[in-house]
Structures are given as C-alpha cells and as structure tokens.
mmCIF file of C-alpha atoms in Angstrom:
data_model
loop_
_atom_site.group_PDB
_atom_site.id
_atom_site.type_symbol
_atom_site.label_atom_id
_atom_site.label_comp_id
_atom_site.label_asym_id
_atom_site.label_seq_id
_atom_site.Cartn_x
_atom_site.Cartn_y
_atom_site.Cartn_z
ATOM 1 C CA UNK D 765 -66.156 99.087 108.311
ATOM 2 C CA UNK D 766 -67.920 97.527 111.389
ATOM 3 C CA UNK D 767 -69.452 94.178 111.237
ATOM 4 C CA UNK D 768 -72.516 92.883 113.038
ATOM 5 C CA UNK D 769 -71.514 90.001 115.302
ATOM 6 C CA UNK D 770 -74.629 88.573 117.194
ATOM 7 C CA UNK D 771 -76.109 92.405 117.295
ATOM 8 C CA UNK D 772 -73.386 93.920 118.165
ATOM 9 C CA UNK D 773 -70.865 96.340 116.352
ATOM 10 C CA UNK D 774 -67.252 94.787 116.201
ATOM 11 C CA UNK D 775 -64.830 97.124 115.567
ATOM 12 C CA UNK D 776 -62.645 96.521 111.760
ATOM 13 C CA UNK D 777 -60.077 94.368 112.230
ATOM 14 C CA UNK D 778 -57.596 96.797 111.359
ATOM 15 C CA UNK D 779 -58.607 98.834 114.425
ATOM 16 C CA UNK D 780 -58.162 96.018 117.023
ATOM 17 C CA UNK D 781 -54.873 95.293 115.370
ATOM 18 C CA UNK D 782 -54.013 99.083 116.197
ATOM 19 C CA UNK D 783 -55.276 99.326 119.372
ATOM 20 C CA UNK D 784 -53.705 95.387 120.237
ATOM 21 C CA UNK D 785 -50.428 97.367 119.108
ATOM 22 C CA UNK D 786 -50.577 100.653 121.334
ATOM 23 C CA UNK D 787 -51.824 98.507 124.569
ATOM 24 C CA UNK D 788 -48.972 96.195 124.416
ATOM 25 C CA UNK D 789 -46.443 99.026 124.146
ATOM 26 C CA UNK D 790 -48.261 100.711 127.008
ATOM 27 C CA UNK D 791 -48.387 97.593 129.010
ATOM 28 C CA UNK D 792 -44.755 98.523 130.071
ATOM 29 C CA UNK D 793 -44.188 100.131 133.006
ATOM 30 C CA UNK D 794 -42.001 102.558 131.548
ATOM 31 C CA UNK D 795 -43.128 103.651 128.449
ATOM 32 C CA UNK D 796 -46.661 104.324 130.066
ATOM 33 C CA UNK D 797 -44.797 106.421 132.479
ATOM 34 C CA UNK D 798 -42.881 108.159 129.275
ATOM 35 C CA UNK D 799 -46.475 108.937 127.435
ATOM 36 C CA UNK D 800 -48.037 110.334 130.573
ATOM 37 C CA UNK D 801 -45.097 112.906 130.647
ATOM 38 C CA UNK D 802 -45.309 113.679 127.198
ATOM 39 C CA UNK D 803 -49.297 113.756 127.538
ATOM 40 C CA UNK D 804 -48.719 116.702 129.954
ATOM 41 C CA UNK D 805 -46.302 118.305 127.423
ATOM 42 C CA UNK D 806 -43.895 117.667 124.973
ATOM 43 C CA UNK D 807 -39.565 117.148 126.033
ATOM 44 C CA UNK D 808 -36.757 116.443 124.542
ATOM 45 C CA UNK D 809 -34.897 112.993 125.456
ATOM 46 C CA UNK D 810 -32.731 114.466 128.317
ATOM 47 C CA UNK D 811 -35.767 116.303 129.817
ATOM 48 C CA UNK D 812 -37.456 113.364 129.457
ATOM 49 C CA UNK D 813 -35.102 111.154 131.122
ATOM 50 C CA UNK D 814 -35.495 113.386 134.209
ATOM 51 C CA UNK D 815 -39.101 113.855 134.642
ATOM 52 C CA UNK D 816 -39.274 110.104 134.463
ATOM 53 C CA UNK D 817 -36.487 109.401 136.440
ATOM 54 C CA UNK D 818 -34.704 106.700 133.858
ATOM 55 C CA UNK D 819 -31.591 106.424 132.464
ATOM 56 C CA UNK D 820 -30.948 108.800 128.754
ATOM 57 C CA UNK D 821 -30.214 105.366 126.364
ATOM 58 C CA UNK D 822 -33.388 103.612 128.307
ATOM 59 C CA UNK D 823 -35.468 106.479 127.339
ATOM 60 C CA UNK D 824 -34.641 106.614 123.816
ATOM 61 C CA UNK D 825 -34.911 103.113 123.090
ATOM 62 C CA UNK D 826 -38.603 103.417 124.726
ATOM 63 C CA UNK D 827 -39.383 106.198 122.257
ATOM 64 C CA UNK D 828 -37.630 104.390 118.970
ATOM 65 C CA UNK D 829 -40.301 101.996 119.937
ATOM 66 C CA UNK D 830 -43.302 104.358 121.022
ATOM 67 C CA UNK D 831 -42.295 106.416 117.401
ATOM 68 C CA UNK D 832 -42.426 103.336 115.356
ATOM 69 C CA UNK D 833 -45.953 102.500 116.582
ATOM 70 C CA UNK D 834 -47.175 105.859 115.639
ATOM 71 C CA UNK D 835 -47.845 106.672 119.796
ATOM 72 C CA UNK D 836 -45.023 109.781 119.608
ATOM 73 C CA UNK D 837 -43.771 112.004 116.931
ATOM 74 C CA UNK D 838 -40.611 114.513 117.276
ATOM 75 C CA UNK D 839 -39.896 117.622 115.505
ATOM 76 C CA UNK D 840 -36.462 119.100 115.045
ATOM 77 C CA UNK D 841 -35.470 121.925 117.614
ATOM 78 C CA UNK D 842 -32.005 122.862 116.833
ATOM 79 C CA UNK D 843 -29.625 119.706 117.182
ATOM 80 C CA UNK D 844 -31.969 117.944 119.437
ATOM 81 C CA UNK D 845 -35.564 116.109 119.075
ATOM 82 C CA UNK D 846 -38.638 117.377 121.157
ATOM 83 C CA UNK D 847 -40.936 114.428 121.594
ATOM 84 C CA UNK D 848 -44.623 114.549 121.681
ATOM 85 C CA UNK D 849 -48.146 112.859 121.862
ATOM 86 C CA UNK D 850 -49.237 113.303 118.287
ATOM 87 C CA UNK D 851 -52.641 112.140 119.325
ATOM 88 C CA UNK D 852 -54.939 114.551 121.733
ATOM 89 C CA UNK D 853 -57.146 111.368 122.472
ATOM 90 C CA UNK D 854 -54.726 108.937 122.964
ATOM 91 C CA UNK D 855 -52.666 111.794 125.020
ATOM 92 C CA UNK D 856 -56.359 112.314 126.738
ATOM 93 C CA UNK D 857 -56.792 108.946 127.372
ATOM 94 C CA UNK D 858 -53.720 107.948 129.098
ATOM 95 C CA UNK D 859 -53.860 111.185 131.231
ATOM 96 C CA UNK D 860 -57.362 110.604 132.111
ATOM 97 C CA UNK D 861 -56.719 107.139 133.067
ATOM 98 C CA UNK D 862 -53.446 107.788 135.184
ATOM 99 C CA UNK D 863 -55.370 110.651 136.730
ATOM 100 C CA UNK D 864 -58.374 108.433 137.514
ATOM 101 C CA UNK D 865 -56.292 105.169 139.030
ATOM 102 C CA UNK D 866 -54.850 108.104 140.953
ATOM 103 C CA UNK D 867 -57.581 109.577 142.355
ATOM 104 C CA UNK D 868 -58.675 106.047 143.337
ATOM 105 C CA UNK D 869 -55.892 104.833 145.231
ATOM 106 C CA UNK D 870 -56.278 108.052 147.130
ATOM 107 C CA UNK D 871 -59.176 106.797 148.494
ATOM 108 C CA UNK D 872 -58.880 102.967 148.467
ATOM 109 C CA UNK D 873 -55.896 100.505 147.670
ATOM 110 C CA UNK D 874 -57.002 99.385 144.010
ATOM 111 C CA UNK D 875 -58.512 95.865 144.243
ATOM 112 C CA UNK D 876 -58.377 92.705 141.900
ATOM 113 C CA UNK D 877 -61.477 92.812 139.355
ATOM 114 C CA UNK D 878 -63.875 90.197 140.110
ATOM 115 C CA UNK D 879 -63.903 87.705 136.988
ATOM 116 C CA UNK D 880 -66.137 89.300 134.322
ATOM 117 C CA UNK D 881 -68.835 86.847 132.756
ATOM 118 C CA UNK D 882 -69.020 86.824 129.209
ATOM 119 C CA UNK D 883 -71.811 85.617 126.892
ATOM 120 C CA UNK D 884 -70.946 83.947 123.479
ATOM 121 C CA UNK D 885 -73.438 83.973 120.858
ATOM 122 C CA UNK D 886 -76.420 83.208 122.534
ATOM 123 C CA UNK D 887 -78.014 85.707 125.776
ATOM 124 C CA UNK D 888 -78.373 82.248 127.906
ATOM 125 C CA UNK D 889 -74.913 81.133 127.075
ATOM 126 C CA UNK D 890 -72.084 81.862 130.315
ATOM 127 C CA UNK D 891 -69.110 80.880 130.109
ATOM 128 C CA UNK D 892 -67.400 78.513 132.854
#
C-alpha cells in the first residue's frame, strides 16, 4: 500500500526497508562486483572466485550474506552450489547501472553530484 505524503506516492514501508537492505549489501565493493558476475550468468563459488578475482572463503562469505538477503539463490549441481541472480530486475538493474557508469567514464572521469535541493512539505520550502 502507498501512502500520499504532500501529493506524492511514498513507497510501503516494507519496500524501503527491502530496498534499504539490498543497497547496503551492494554498497560493498565486492559483493557489487559478485552480483554483476552473476547478473551476466550464474557460477559456482570457485568460478566465481575467479571471474572476480577474490579469494574462495571471501567469496562465500559475500554470498552467505547476498543469500540471506534474498539478492542470490543456488541450486544443487552435483556436490557443488551454482549461484544465481534470482531476480531479472534486480540482475537488470545492477547490469544496467555498471554498464552505464561504464560507458560514462569512457567518456568523462565521473564527477561529484552537485548537492541536490530538496523541498519538505511545502513547494516554497528549501532546505539549507
């Protein structure tokens, strides 16, 4: 359910909690780097490891973690785990992001973001 904040849609709660979740997993270096493999296709841990260039035990700690939030499932393959997105968007999105940021610094070293202006509550309202 959405609620109407000042004329705007707010996502549920439950969905920012989510999303507050998968963003702070992803805001490591590594694991971002371990879901943009798997969002190009799906590995087991030692594959893995080597298309990322990080250590086995590193790698499957990362994806205990990635697993427990719901960002990676596995499915038995013989004795070992393959790993994979289990979400097309959120496989989409990271790929489409790491492919954009890409493209980018291509053609420009990436720049700080000027500071955004928000307005609270009331259109003539900035804050400092």
């Amino acid at each position: 359910m959405t609620v109407d904040v000042g004329g705007l849609q707010a996502p549920p709660a439950g969905a920012v909690a989510q999303a507050v979740t998968a963003f702070g997993l992803l805001a490591s270096r590594s694991r971002l780097h371990i879901m943009w493999a798997l969002s190009q296709g799906e590995s087991d841990v030692t594959g893995l490891a080597g298309r990322v260039d990080m250590a086995l035990p590193a790698v499957s700690q990362h994806l205990a973690k990635l697993k427990l939030a719901g960002l990676v499932a596995a499915r038995p393959e013989g004795r070992r785990q393959v790993y994979y997105v289990d979400d097309p968007d959120i496989a989409a999105t990271i790929g489409a992001m790491v492919a954009l940021l890409a493209a980018r610094a291509e053609q420009r070293p990436l720049q700080p973001l000027p500071p955004l202006e928000f307005t609270l509550g009331r259109p003539d309202h900035k804050s400092a």
